[in-house]
Amino acid sequence: MTDYTHSFRAAVVQAEPVWNDIAGGIDKVIALSSEAKAGGAAIVAFPETFIPGYPWHLWLDSVPWQSQFSVPFALNSVEIGGEHWQRLERAARDLEIIIALGFSEREGGSLYMAQAVIDADGETVMTRRKLKPTHVERTQFGDGDGSDFRVIDTAVGRIGALNCWEHLQPLSKYALFAQQEQLHIAAWPSFSIFEGAVNALGAEVNVGASRQYAVEGQSFVLAPCGIIGEAAEAHFCDTDLKRQFLQRGGGYARIFGPDGSSLAEPLDPEAEGILYADIDYAGILAAKNAADPAGHYSRPDVFALHLDDRGRLPKVTAERVRAETPEAPPVASDASSALAAL
């Protein structure tokens, strides 16, 4: 049963990642989580691929130039359950705060644009992968699948999450609306690539997507956002042209209510900091009274959504390997018994 009586404080991060440094990135996540807890927050949300930082090199030059970043980026991506992951779980437990993290996940030799929710008891209650990486992201990251496309119960209610332009996918949004989502994590990298030249990548459009999600699905939306600072410029921009393409700033973190109202004063686009808002789920009932696209405002006799949550990506486990490996023939002690075994 969905509880609409809960209230709490939420925190949203606007900060520059520690580029291609997994240990430094974990340190920064823990420090910002500690600051959010001191500010009274029960949950803190981080930008898309905050560890090890969004791969802006994919947008800036040719594939041969990009190749210098590929291996360092993969080496500093996160393995769920590994030692770095365990540090995050311990931090969430010790601070008693929910951490909603965007990160590059490495499984085997493949990378995925992932999100996770670690509950305040240190348990990882949700991990998911971006269903379809956007544009040049597809040269580095694999697709997700439907097996992790769900809203989960936490200490602060029912949470769902999407990355960046997944907020332009109507069916993806509706799949979360229909699961009675109360708090949505809308994770973004930053909005300063090709600034002024490609409007669809800019702040006006993408902040608008977060706001539209809130009012369309009648949920509270936490929209963390990265920034481009001096470290990013040094890391990615070896020419004046690249500095023109990837400009400083781009931080437009926001928190929206289920009626589309802004609940936190925005920071300067070049400033690091944390936004806070007090969340009261009774506001969802007020918003849904007017329009509930997955409830009384729907027409299931006309439209239906099919969500295949079986998953298609292989999951290799020790048990599966043993089950699928045929039993080896007995080892023969001499040549004649070896022939007999054949």
mmCIF file of C-alpha atoms in Angstrom:
data_model
loop_
_atom_site.group_PDB
_atom_site.id
_atom_site.type_symbol
_atom_site.label_atom_id
_atom_site.label_comp_id
_atom_site.label_asym_id
_atom_site.label_seq_id
_atom_site.Cartn_x
_atom_site.Cartn_y
_atom_site.Cartn_z
ATOM 1 C CA MET A 1 0.000 0.000 0.000
ATOM 2 C CA THR A 2 1.403 3.400 -1.006
ATOM 3 C CA ASP A 3 1.853 5.796 1.930
ATOM 4 C CA TYR A 4 1.056 9.449 1.243
ATOM 5 C CA THR A 5 1.545 10.648 4.826
ATOM 6 C CA HIS A 6 5.354 10.594 4.801
ATOM 7 C CA SER A 7 7.468 13.760 4.884
ATOM 8 C CA PHE A 8 11.257 14.228 4.882
ATOM 9 C CA ARG A 9 14.060 16.419 3.543
ATOM 10 C CA ALA A 10 15.761 15.601 0.232
ATOM 11 C CA ALA A 11 19.137 16.778 -1.109
ATOM 12 C CA VAL A 12 20.333 17.172 -4.698
ATOM 13 C CA VAL A 13 23.997 17.520 -5.672
ATOM 14 C CA GLN A 14 25.408 19.988 -8.191
ATOM 15 C CA ALA A 15 29.132 19.279 -8.425
ATOM 16 C CA GLU A 16 32.059 18.450 -10.660
ATOM 17 C CA PRO A 17 33.133 14.796 -10.690
ATOM 18 C CA VAL A 18 36.644 13.642 -9.845
ATOM 19 C CA TRP A 19 37.526 12.723 -13.402
ATOM 20 C CA ASN A 20 38.722 9.128 -13.997
ATOM 21 C CA ASP A 21 39.585 8.587 -10.323
ATOM 22 C CA ILE A 22 37.327 6.009 -8.709
ATOM 23 C CA ALA A 23 38.817 6.373 -5.225
ATOM 24 C CA GLY A 24 38.601 10.161 -5.388
ATOM 25 C CA GLY A 25 35.078 9.920 -6.718
ATOM 26 C CA ILE A 26 33.991 7.684 -3.835
ATOM 27 C CA ASP A 27 35.624 10.117 -1.395
ATOM 28 C CA LYS A 28 33.634 12.991 -2.902
ATOM 29 C CA VAL A 29 30.349 11.068 -2.816
ATOM 30 C CA ILE A 30 30.892 10.260 0.862
ATOM 31 C CA ALA A 31 31.850 13.863 1.715
ATOM 32 C CA LEU A 32 28.787 15.282 -0.059
ATOM 33 C CA SER A 33 26.554 12.640 1.535
ATOM 34 C CA SER A 34 27.898 13.630 4.956
ATOM 35 C CA GLU A 35 27.168 17.287 4.184
ATOM 36 C CA ALA A 36 23.648 16.405 3.047
ATOM 37 C CA LYS A 37 23.018 14.440 6.230
ATOM 38 C CA ALA A 38 24.226 17.384 8.317
ATOM 39 C CA GLY A 39 21.706 19.507 6.379
ATOM 40 C CA GLY A 40 18.899 17.241 7.561
ATOM 41 C CA ALA A 41 18.462 15.174 4.382
ATOM 42 C CA ALA A 42 17.195 11.596 4.414
ATOM 43 C CA ILE A 43 18.256 11.059 0.777
ATOM 44 C CA VAL A 44 20.937 12.573 -1.459
ATOM 45 C CA ALA A 45 20.924 12.282 -5.270
ATOM 46 C CA PHE A 46 23.980 12.465 -7.567
ATOM 47 C CA PRO A 47 24.356 13.251 -11.310
ATOM 48 C CA GLU A 48 24.603 10.848 -14.235
ATOM 49 C CA THR A 49 27.877 8.857 -14.320
ATOM 50 C CA PHE A 50 29.225 10.933 -11.420
ATOM 51 C CA ILE A 51 31.828 8.199 -11.034
ATOM 52 C CA PRO A 52 34.187 8.405 -12.840
ATOM 53 C CA GLY A 53 32.638 11.475 -14.527
ATOM 54 C CA TYR A 54 30.606 11.801 -17.699
ATOM 55 C CA PRO A 55 32.719 10.847 -20.795
ATOM 56 C CA TRP A 56 32.686 14.194 -22.572
ATOM 57 C CA HIS A 57 35.554 13.019 -24.781
ATOM 58 C CA LEU A 58 32.945 11.153 -26.838
ATOM 59 C CA TRP A 59 31.526 14.483 -28.072
ATOM 60 C CA LEU A 60 34.735 16.395 -28.731
ATOM 61 C CA ASP A 61 36.932 14.733 -31.367
ATOM 62 C CA SER A 62 37.713 11.725 -33.542
ATOM 63 C CA VAL A 63 37.765 8.114 -32.379
ATOM 64 C CA PRO A 64 41.611 7.933 -32.451
ATOM 65 C CA TRP A 65 41.776 10.965 -30.141
ATOM 66 C CA GLN A 66 39.073 9.524 -27.878
ATOM 67 C CA SER A 67 40.948 6.233 -27.480
ATOM 68 C CA GLN A 68 43.354 7.719 -24.908
ATOM 69 C CA PHE A 69 40.420 7.967 -22.482
ATOM 70 C CA SER A 70 38.892 4.531 -23.030
ATOM 71 C CA VAL A 71 41.018 2.316 -20.789
ATOM 72 C CA PRO A 72 41.386 4.819 -17.891
ATOM 73 C CA PHE A 73 37.624 5.355 -17.956
ATOM 74 C CA ALA A 74 36.940 1.610 -17.840
ATOM 75 C CA LEU A 75 39.499 1.018 -15.091
ATOM 76 C CA ASN A 76 37.832 3.694 -12.955
ATOM 77 C CA SER A 77 34.300 2.467 -13.547
ATOM 78 C CA VAL A 78 32.508 0.706 -10.691
ATOM 79 C CA GLU A 79 31.965 -3.007 -10.184
ATOM 80 C CA ILE A 80 28.818 -3.549 -8.122
ATOM 81 C CA GLY A 81 29.724 -5.487 -5.004
ATOM 82 C CA GLY A 82 33.446 -4.712 -5.280
ATOM 83 C CA GLU A 83 35.575 -3.005 -2.643
ATOM 84 C CA HIS A 84 34.674 0.507 -3.798
ATOM 85 C CA TRP A 85 30.989 -0.378 -3.783
ATOM 86 C CA GLN A 86 31.278 -1.722 -0.266
ATOM 87 C CA ARG A 87 32.700 1.645 0.839
ATOM 88 C CA LEU A 88 29.549 3.332 -0.452
ATOM 89 C CA GLU A 89 27.306 0.863 1.351
ATOM 90 C CA ARG A 90 29.194 1.379 4.615
ATOM 91 C CA ALA A 91 28.951 5.153 4.211
ATOM 92 C CA ALA A 92 25.178 5.019 3.671
ATOM 93 C CA ARG A 93 24.822 2.831 6.754
ATOM 94 C CA ASP A 94 27.143 4.902 8.946
ATOM 95 C CA LEU A 95 25.543 8.198 7.901
ATOM 96 C CA GLU A 96 22.037 6.727 7.891
ATOM 97 C CA ILE A 97 21.233 8.365 4.562
ATOM 98 C CA ILE A 98 19.937 6.995 1.258
ATOM 99 C CA ILE A 99 22.445 7.479 -1.573
ATOM 100 C CA ALA A 100 21.051 7.643 -5.121
ATOM 101 C CA LEU A 101 24.127 7.422 -7.350
ATOM 102 C CA GLY A 102 24.803 7.727 -11.069
ATOM 103 C CA PHE A 103 27.902 5.832 -12.228
ATOM 104 C CA SER A 104 29.594 3.927 -15.028
ATOM 105 C CA GLU A 105 29.165 0.243 -14.221
ATOM 106 C CA ARG A 106 31.752 -2.275 -15.388
ATOM 107 C CA GLU A 107 30.743 -5.910 -15.680
ATOM 108 C CA GLY A 108 33.453 -8.029 -17.228
ATOM 109 C CA GLY A 109 34.792 -5.907 -20.062
ATOM 110 C CA SER A 110 31.530 -4.078 -20.778
ATOM 111 C CA LEU A 111 30.326 -0.707 -19.490
ATOM 112 C CA TYR A 112 26.804 0.490 -18.716
ATOM 113 C CA MET A 113 25.384 3.873 -17.701
ATOM 114 C CA ALA A 114 23.967 2.863 -14.332
ATOM 115 C CA GLN A 115 22.029 4.189 -11.376
ATOM 116 C CA ALA A 116 21.665 2.717 -7.913
ATOM 117 C CA VAL A 117 19.836 3.343 -4.673
ATOM 118 C CA ILE A 118 21.614 2.356 -1.463
ATOM 119 C CA ASP A 119 19.197 2.469 1.470
ATOM 120 C CA ALA A 120 20.024 4.043 4.814
ATOM 121 C CA ASP A 121 20.845 0.639 6.304
ATOM 122 C CA GLY A 122 23.611 0.162 3.733
ATOM 123 C CA GLU A 123 21.703 -2.287 1.554
ATOM 124 C CA THR A 124 21.750 -1.813 -2.215
ATOM 125 C CA VAL A 125 18.045 -2.022 -3.021
ATOM 126 C CA MET A 126 18.166 -1.071 -6.693
ATOM 127 C CA THR A 127 20.592 -0.977 -9.603
ATOM 128 C CA ARG A 128 19.601 -0.224 -13.163
ATOM 129 C CA ARG A 129 21.179 0.430 -16.550
ATOM 130 C CA LYS A 130 20.230 3.083 -19.087
ATOM 131 C CA LEU A 131 18.043 1.260 -21.611
ATOM 132 C CA LYS A 132 19.500 2.980 -24.671
ATOM 133 C CA PRO A 133 22.612 5.172 -24.408
ATOM 134 C CA THR A 134 22.175 8.417 -26.318
ATOM 135 C CA HIS A 135 23.919 9.213 -29.629
ATOM 136 C CA VAL A 136 27.731 8.868 -29.249
ATOM 137 C CA GLU A 137 27.310 7.217 -25.833
ATOM 138 C CA ARG A 138 26.501 4.048 -27.780
ATOM 139 C CA THR A 139 30.144 3.786 -28.872
ATOM 140 C CA GLN A 140 31.198 3.148 -25.263
ATOM 141 C CA PHE A 141 28.213 1.768 -23.346
ATOM 142 C CA GLY A 142 25.940 -1.237 -23.744
ATOM 143 C CA ASP A 143 22.144 -1.284 -23.564
ATOM 144 C CA GLY A 144 20.214 -2.092 -20.434
ATOM 145 C CA ASP A 145 17.116 -4.300 -20.398
ATOM 146 C CA GLY A 146 13.706 -4.491 -18.743
ATOM 147 C CA SER A 147 14.745 -6.649 -15.797
ATOM 148 C CA ASP A 148 15.677 -3.632 -13.666
ATOM 149 C CA PHE A 149 13.024 -1.196 -14.899
ATOM 150 C CA ARG A 150 11.111 -0.828 -11.673
ATOM 151 C CA VAL A 151 10.088 1.428 -8.804
ATOM 152 C CA ILE A 152 11.380 0.260 -5.417
ATOM 153 C CA ASP A 153 10.260 0.708 -1.832
ATOM 154 C CA THR A 154 12.660 2.525 0.488
ATOM 155 C CA ALA A 155 12.616 4.255 3.849
ATOM 156 C CA VAL A 156 11.424 7.442 2.098
ATOM 157 C CA GLY A 157 8.824 5.882 -0.166
ATOM 158 C CA ARG A 158 8.644 4.557 -3.713
ATOM 159 C CA ILE A 159 11.652 5.620 -5.807
ATOM 160 C CA GLY A 160 12.297 5.357 -9.535
ATOM 161 C CA ALA A 161 15.170 6.681 -11.647
ATOM 162 C CA LEU A 162 16.090 7.592 -15.211
ATOM 163 C CA ASN A 163 19.226 8.989 -16.831
ATOM 164 C CA CYS A 164 19.315 12.132 -18.959
ATOM 165 C CA TRP A 165 17.432 11.732 -22.251
ATOM 166 C CA GLU A 166 15.514 8.720 -20.993
ATOM 167 C CA HIS A 167 13.205 11.545 -19.920
ATOM 168 C CA LEU A 168 12.375 12.045 -23.600
ATOM 169 C CA GLN A 169 11.117 8.453 -23.925
ATOM 170 C CA PRO A 170 7.327 8.533 -23.303
ATOM 171 C CA LEU A 171 6.959 4.771 -22.740
ATOM 172 C CA SER A 172 9.817 4.670 -20.238
ATOM 173 C CA LYS A 173 8.199 7.456 -18.258
ATOM 174 C CA TYR A 174 4.782 5.837 -18.287
ATOM 175 C CA ALA A 175 6.232 2.520 -17.081
ATOM 176 C CA LEU A 176 7.397 4.278 -13.909
ATOM 177 C CA PHE A 177 4.222 6.348 -13.515
ATOM 178 C CA ALA A 178 2.192 3.127 -13.571
ATOM 179 C CA GLN A 179 4.217 1.710 -10.661
ATOM 180 C CA GLN A 180 3.000 4.455 -8.311
ATOM 181 C CA GLU A 181 6.326 6.285 -8.203
ATOM 182 C CA GLN A 182 6.501 8.989 -5.527
ATOM 183 C CA LEU A 183 10.099 10.218 -5.748
ATOM 184 C CA HIS A 184 11.944 10.301 -9.060
ATOM 185 C CA ILE A 185 15.697 10.659 -9.583
ATOM 186 C CA ALA A 186 16.327 12.539 -12.853
ATOM 187 C CA ALA A 187 20.115 12.351 -13.235
ATOM 188 C CA TRP A 188 21.899 14.675 -15.692
ATOM 189 C CA PRO A 189 25.598 15.237 -16.602
ATOM 190 C CA SER A 190 25.792 19.024 -17.270
ATOM 191 C CA PHE A 191 24.372 21.436 -19.838
ATOM 192 C CA SER A 192 27.295 23.245 -21.421
ATOM 193 C CA ILE A 193 28.285 21.108 -24.406
ATOM 194 C CA PHE A 194 27.974 23.085 -27.685
ATOM 195 C CA GLU A 195 26.259 25.811 -25.663
ATOM 196 C CA GLY A 196 24.107 28.104 -27.785
ATOM 197 C CA ALA A 197 24.561 25.937 -30.876
ATOM 198 C CA VAL A 198 22.516 22.800 -30.115
ATOM 199 C CA ASN A 199 19.389 23.846 -28.251
ATOM 200 C CA ALA A 200 18.257 20.286 -27.499
ATOM 201 C CA LEU A 201 21.368 19.753 -25.334
ATOM 202 C CA GLY A 202 20.893 22.968 -23.372
ATOM 203 C CA ALA A 203 19.525 23.793 -19.947
ATOM 204 C CA GLU A 204 16.156 25.187 -21.020
ATOM 205 C CA VAL A 205 15.072 21.977 -22.766
ATOM 206 C CA ASN A 206 16.448 19.519 -20.238
ATOM 207 C CA VAL A 207 15.443 21.329 -17.052
ATOM 208 C CA GLY A 208 12.046 21.506 -18.741
ATOM 209 C CA ALA A 209 12.102 17.710 -19.172
ATOM 210 C CA SER A 210 12.585 17.269 -15.415
ATOM 211 C CA ARG A 211 9.761 19.676 -14.655
ATOM 212 C CA GLN A 212 7.475 18.024 -17.199
ATOM 213 C CA TYR A 213 8.200 14.624 -15.650
ATOM 214 C CA ALA A 214 7.075 15.944 -12.255
ATOM 215 C CA VAL A 215 3.796 17.415 -13.443
ATOM 216 C CA GLU A 216 3.074 14.600 -15.903
ATOM 217 C CA GLY A 217 3.627 11.786 -13.412
ATOM 218 C CA GLN A 218 2.616 13.708 -10.254
ATOM 219 C CA SER A 219 5.828 12.805 -8.453
ATOM 220 C CA PHE A 220 8.530 14.764 -6.692
ATOM 221 C CA VAL A 221 11.624 15.025 -8.900
ATOM 222 C CA LEU A 222 15.209 15.278 -7.698
ATOM 223 C CA ALA A 223 17.343 16.432 -10.634
ATOM 224 C CA PRO A 224 21.070 16.388 -9.763
ATOM 225 C CA CYS A 225 23.458 17.855 -12.310
ATOM 226 C CA GLY A 226 27.210 17.893 -12.909
ATOM 227 C CA ILE A 227 29.312 20.912 -13.775
ATOM 228 C CA ILE A 228 32.310 21.638 -15.971
ATOM 229 C CA GLY A 229 35.091 23.254 -13.993
ATOM 230 C CA GLU A 230 38.815 23.847 -14.287
ATOM 231 C CA ALA A 231 39.573 20.155 -13.776
ATOM 232 C CA ALA A 232 37.267 19.133 -16.631
ATOM 233 C CA GLU A 233 38.785 21.710 -18.930
ATOM 234 C CA ALA A 234 42.274 20.414 -18.182
ATOM 235 C CA HIS A 235 41.138 16.811 -18.627
ATOM 236 C CA PHE A 236 39.244 17.098 -21.919
ATOM 237 C CA CYS A 237 40.225 20.316 -23.702
ATOM 238 C CA ASP A 238 43.625 20.392 -25.399
ATOM 239 C CA THR A 239 42.603 23.065 -27.942
ATOM 240 C CA ASP A 240 40.741 26.359 -27.926
ATOM 241 C CA LEU A 241 38.066 24.757 -30.103
ATOM 242 C CA LYS A 242 37.380 22.084 -27.489
ATOM 243 C CA ARG A 243 37.193 24.776 -24.809
ATOM 244 C CA GLN A 244 34.604 26.482 -27.000
ATOM 245 C CA PHE A 245 32.652 23.233 -27.380
ATOM 246 C CA LEU A 246 32.756 22.345 -23.658
ATOM 247 C CA GLN A 247 32.369 25.523 -21.650
ATOM 248 C CA ARG A 248 32.610 26.087 -17.914
ATOM 249 C CA GLY A 249 29.490 25.682 -15.817
ATOM 250 C CA GLY A 250 26.444 23.801 -17.041
ATOM 251 C CA GLY A 251 25.120 23.080 -13.540
ATOM 252 C CA TYR A 252 21.325 23.322 -13.398
ATOM 253 C CA ALA A 253 20.291 21.069 -10.505
ATOM 254 C CA ARG A 254 16.630 21.348 -9.535
ATOM 255 C CA ILE A 255 13.931 19.941 -7.257
ATOM 256 C CA PHE A 256 10.330 19.950 -8.507
ATOM 257 C CA GLY A 257 7.010 19.218 -6.834
ATOM 258 C CA PRO A 258 4.229 17.077 -8.357
ATOM 259 C CA ASP A 259 2.504 20.214 -9.649
ATOM 260 C CA GLY A 260 5.685 21.319 -11.462
ATOM 261 C CA SER A 261 6.623 23.949 -8.886
ATOM 262 C CA SER A 262 10.290 24.626 -8.124
ATOM 263 C CA LEU A 263 11.050 23.703 -4.500
ATOM 264 C CA ALA A 264 14.665 24.908 -4.184
ATOM 265 C CA GLU A 265 16.544 28.067 -5.162
ATOM 266 C CA PRO A 266 18.919 27.171 -8.033
ATOM 267 C CA LEU A 267 22.681 27.563 -7.629
ATOM 268 C CA ASP A 268 24.915 29.517 -9.975
ATOM 269 C CA PRO A 269 25.659 27.221 -12.967
ATOM 270 C CA GLU A 270 29.397 27.218 -12.132
ATOM 271 C CA ALA A 271 28.961 26.647 -8.384
ATOM 272 C CA GLU A 272 29.216 23.392 -6.471
ATOM 273 C CA GLY A 273 26.674 22.841 -3.749
ATOM 274 C CA ILE A 274 23.615 21.000 -2.493
ATOM 275 C CA LEU A 275 19.939 21.907 -2.952
ATOM 276 C CA TYR A 276 17.467 20.965 -0.225
ATOM 277 C CA ALA A 277 13.685 20.657 -0.185
ATOM 278 C CA ASP A 278 11.133 19.390 2.302
ATOM 279 C CA ILE A 279 8.989 16.695 0.710
ATOM 280 C CA ASP A 280 5.409 15.979 1.782
ATOM 281 C CA TYR A 281 3.740 13.189 -0.191
ATOM 282 C CA ALA A 282 0.258 14.566 0.492
ATOM 283 C CA GLY A 283 1.071 16.952 -2.365
ATOM 284 C CA ILE A 284 0.913 13.994 -4.760
ATOM 285 C CA LEU A 285 -2.733 13.390 -3.861
ATOM 286 C CA ALA A 286 -3.558 17.023 -4.584
ATOM 287 C CA ALA A 287 -1.870 16.793 -8.003
ATOM 288 C CA LYS A 288 -3.481 13.471 -8.914
ATOM 289 C CA ASN A 289 -6.909 14.814 -8.047
ATOM 290 C CA ALA A 290 -6.726 16.805 -11.279
ATOM 291 C CA ALA A 291 -4.940 14.326 -13.548
ATOM 292 C CA ASP A 292 -3.523 10.841 -13.023
ATOM 293 C CA PRO A 293 -2.360 9.470 -16.414
ATOM 294 C CA ALA A 294 -1.830 5.986 -14.941
ATOM 295 C CA GLY A 295 -5.126 6.069 -13.019
ATOM 296 C CA HIS A 296 -8.438 7.909 -13.461
ATOM 297 C CA TYR A 297 -7.067 10.006 -16.348
ATOM 298 C CA SER A 298 -6.012 6.942 -18.378
ATOM 299 C CA ARG A 299 -7.773 5.033 -21.168
ATOM 300 C CA PRO A 300 -6.492 1.432 -20.920
ATOM 301 C CA ASP A 301 -9.203 0.324 -23.363
ATOM 302 C CA VAL A 302 -7.481 2.423 -26.031
ATOM 303 C CA PHE A 303 -3.785 2.341 -25.057
ATOM 304 C CA ALA A 304 -1.717 -0.336 -23.327
ATOM 305 C CA LEU A 305 1.982 -0.537 -22.422
ATOM 306 C CA HIS A 306 3.899 -3.801 -22.684
ATOM 307 C CA LEU A 307 6.944 -4.016 -20.386
ATOM 308 C CA ASP A 308 9.134 -7.106 -20.803
ATOM 309 C CA ASP A 309 10.917 -7.423 -17.473
ATOM 310 C CA ARG A 310 12.474 -10.832 -18.108
ATOM 311 C CA GLY A 311 15.771 -9.278 -19.208
ATOM 312 C CA ARG A 312 17.988 -10.332 -22.088
ATOM 313 C CA LEU A 313 21.497 -9.740 -20.791
ATOM 314 C CA PRO A 314 23.391 -12.877 -19.690
ATOM 315 C CA LYS A 315 24.135 -13.152 -15.981
ATOM 316 C CA VAL A 316 27.001 -15.570 -15.388
ATOM 317 C CA THR A 317 27.101 -17.178 -11.948
ATOM 318 C CA ALA A 318 29.131 -20.045 -10.540
ATOM 319 C CA GLU A 319 25.933 -22.101 -10.218
ATOM 320 C CA ARG A 320 25.024 -21.490 -13.850
ATOM 321 C CA VAL A 321 28.509 -22.461 -15.051
ATOM 322 C CA ARG A 322 28.339 -25.738 -13.100
ATOM 323 C CA ALA A 323 24.853 -26.483 -14.389
ATOM 324 C CA GLU A 324 25.786 -25.897 -18.040
ATOM 325 C CA THR A 325 29.184 -27.640 -18.013
ATOM 326 C CA PRO A 326 28.946 -31.305 -19.067
ATOM 327 C CA GLU A 327 30.498 -33.811 -16.726
ATOM 328 C CA ALA A 328 34.032 -34.713 -17.827
ATOM 329 C CA PRO A 329 34.795 -38.367 -18.706
ATOM 330 C CA PRO A 330 36.781 -40.357 -16.125
ATOM 331 C CA VAL A 331 40.526 -40.022 -16.238
ATOM 332 C CA ALA A 332 42.099 -43.200 -17.612
ATOM 333 C CA SER A 333 45.161 -44.705 -15.963
ATOM 334 C CA ASP A 334 46.649 -46.166 -19.167
ATOM 335 C CA ALA A 335 46.224 -46.104 -22.927
ATOM 336 C CA SER A 336 43.968 -49.190 -23.130
ATOM 337 C CA SER A 337 41.492 -47.883 -20.555
ATOM 338 C CA ALA A 338 41.519 -44.489 -22.299
ATOM 339 C CA LEU A 339 40.429 -46.198 -25.526
ATOM 340 C CA ALA A 340 37.762 -48.109 -23.624
ATOM 341 C CA ALA A 341 36.431 -44.855 -22.212
ATOM 342 C CA LEU A 342 36.032 -43.516 -25.738
#
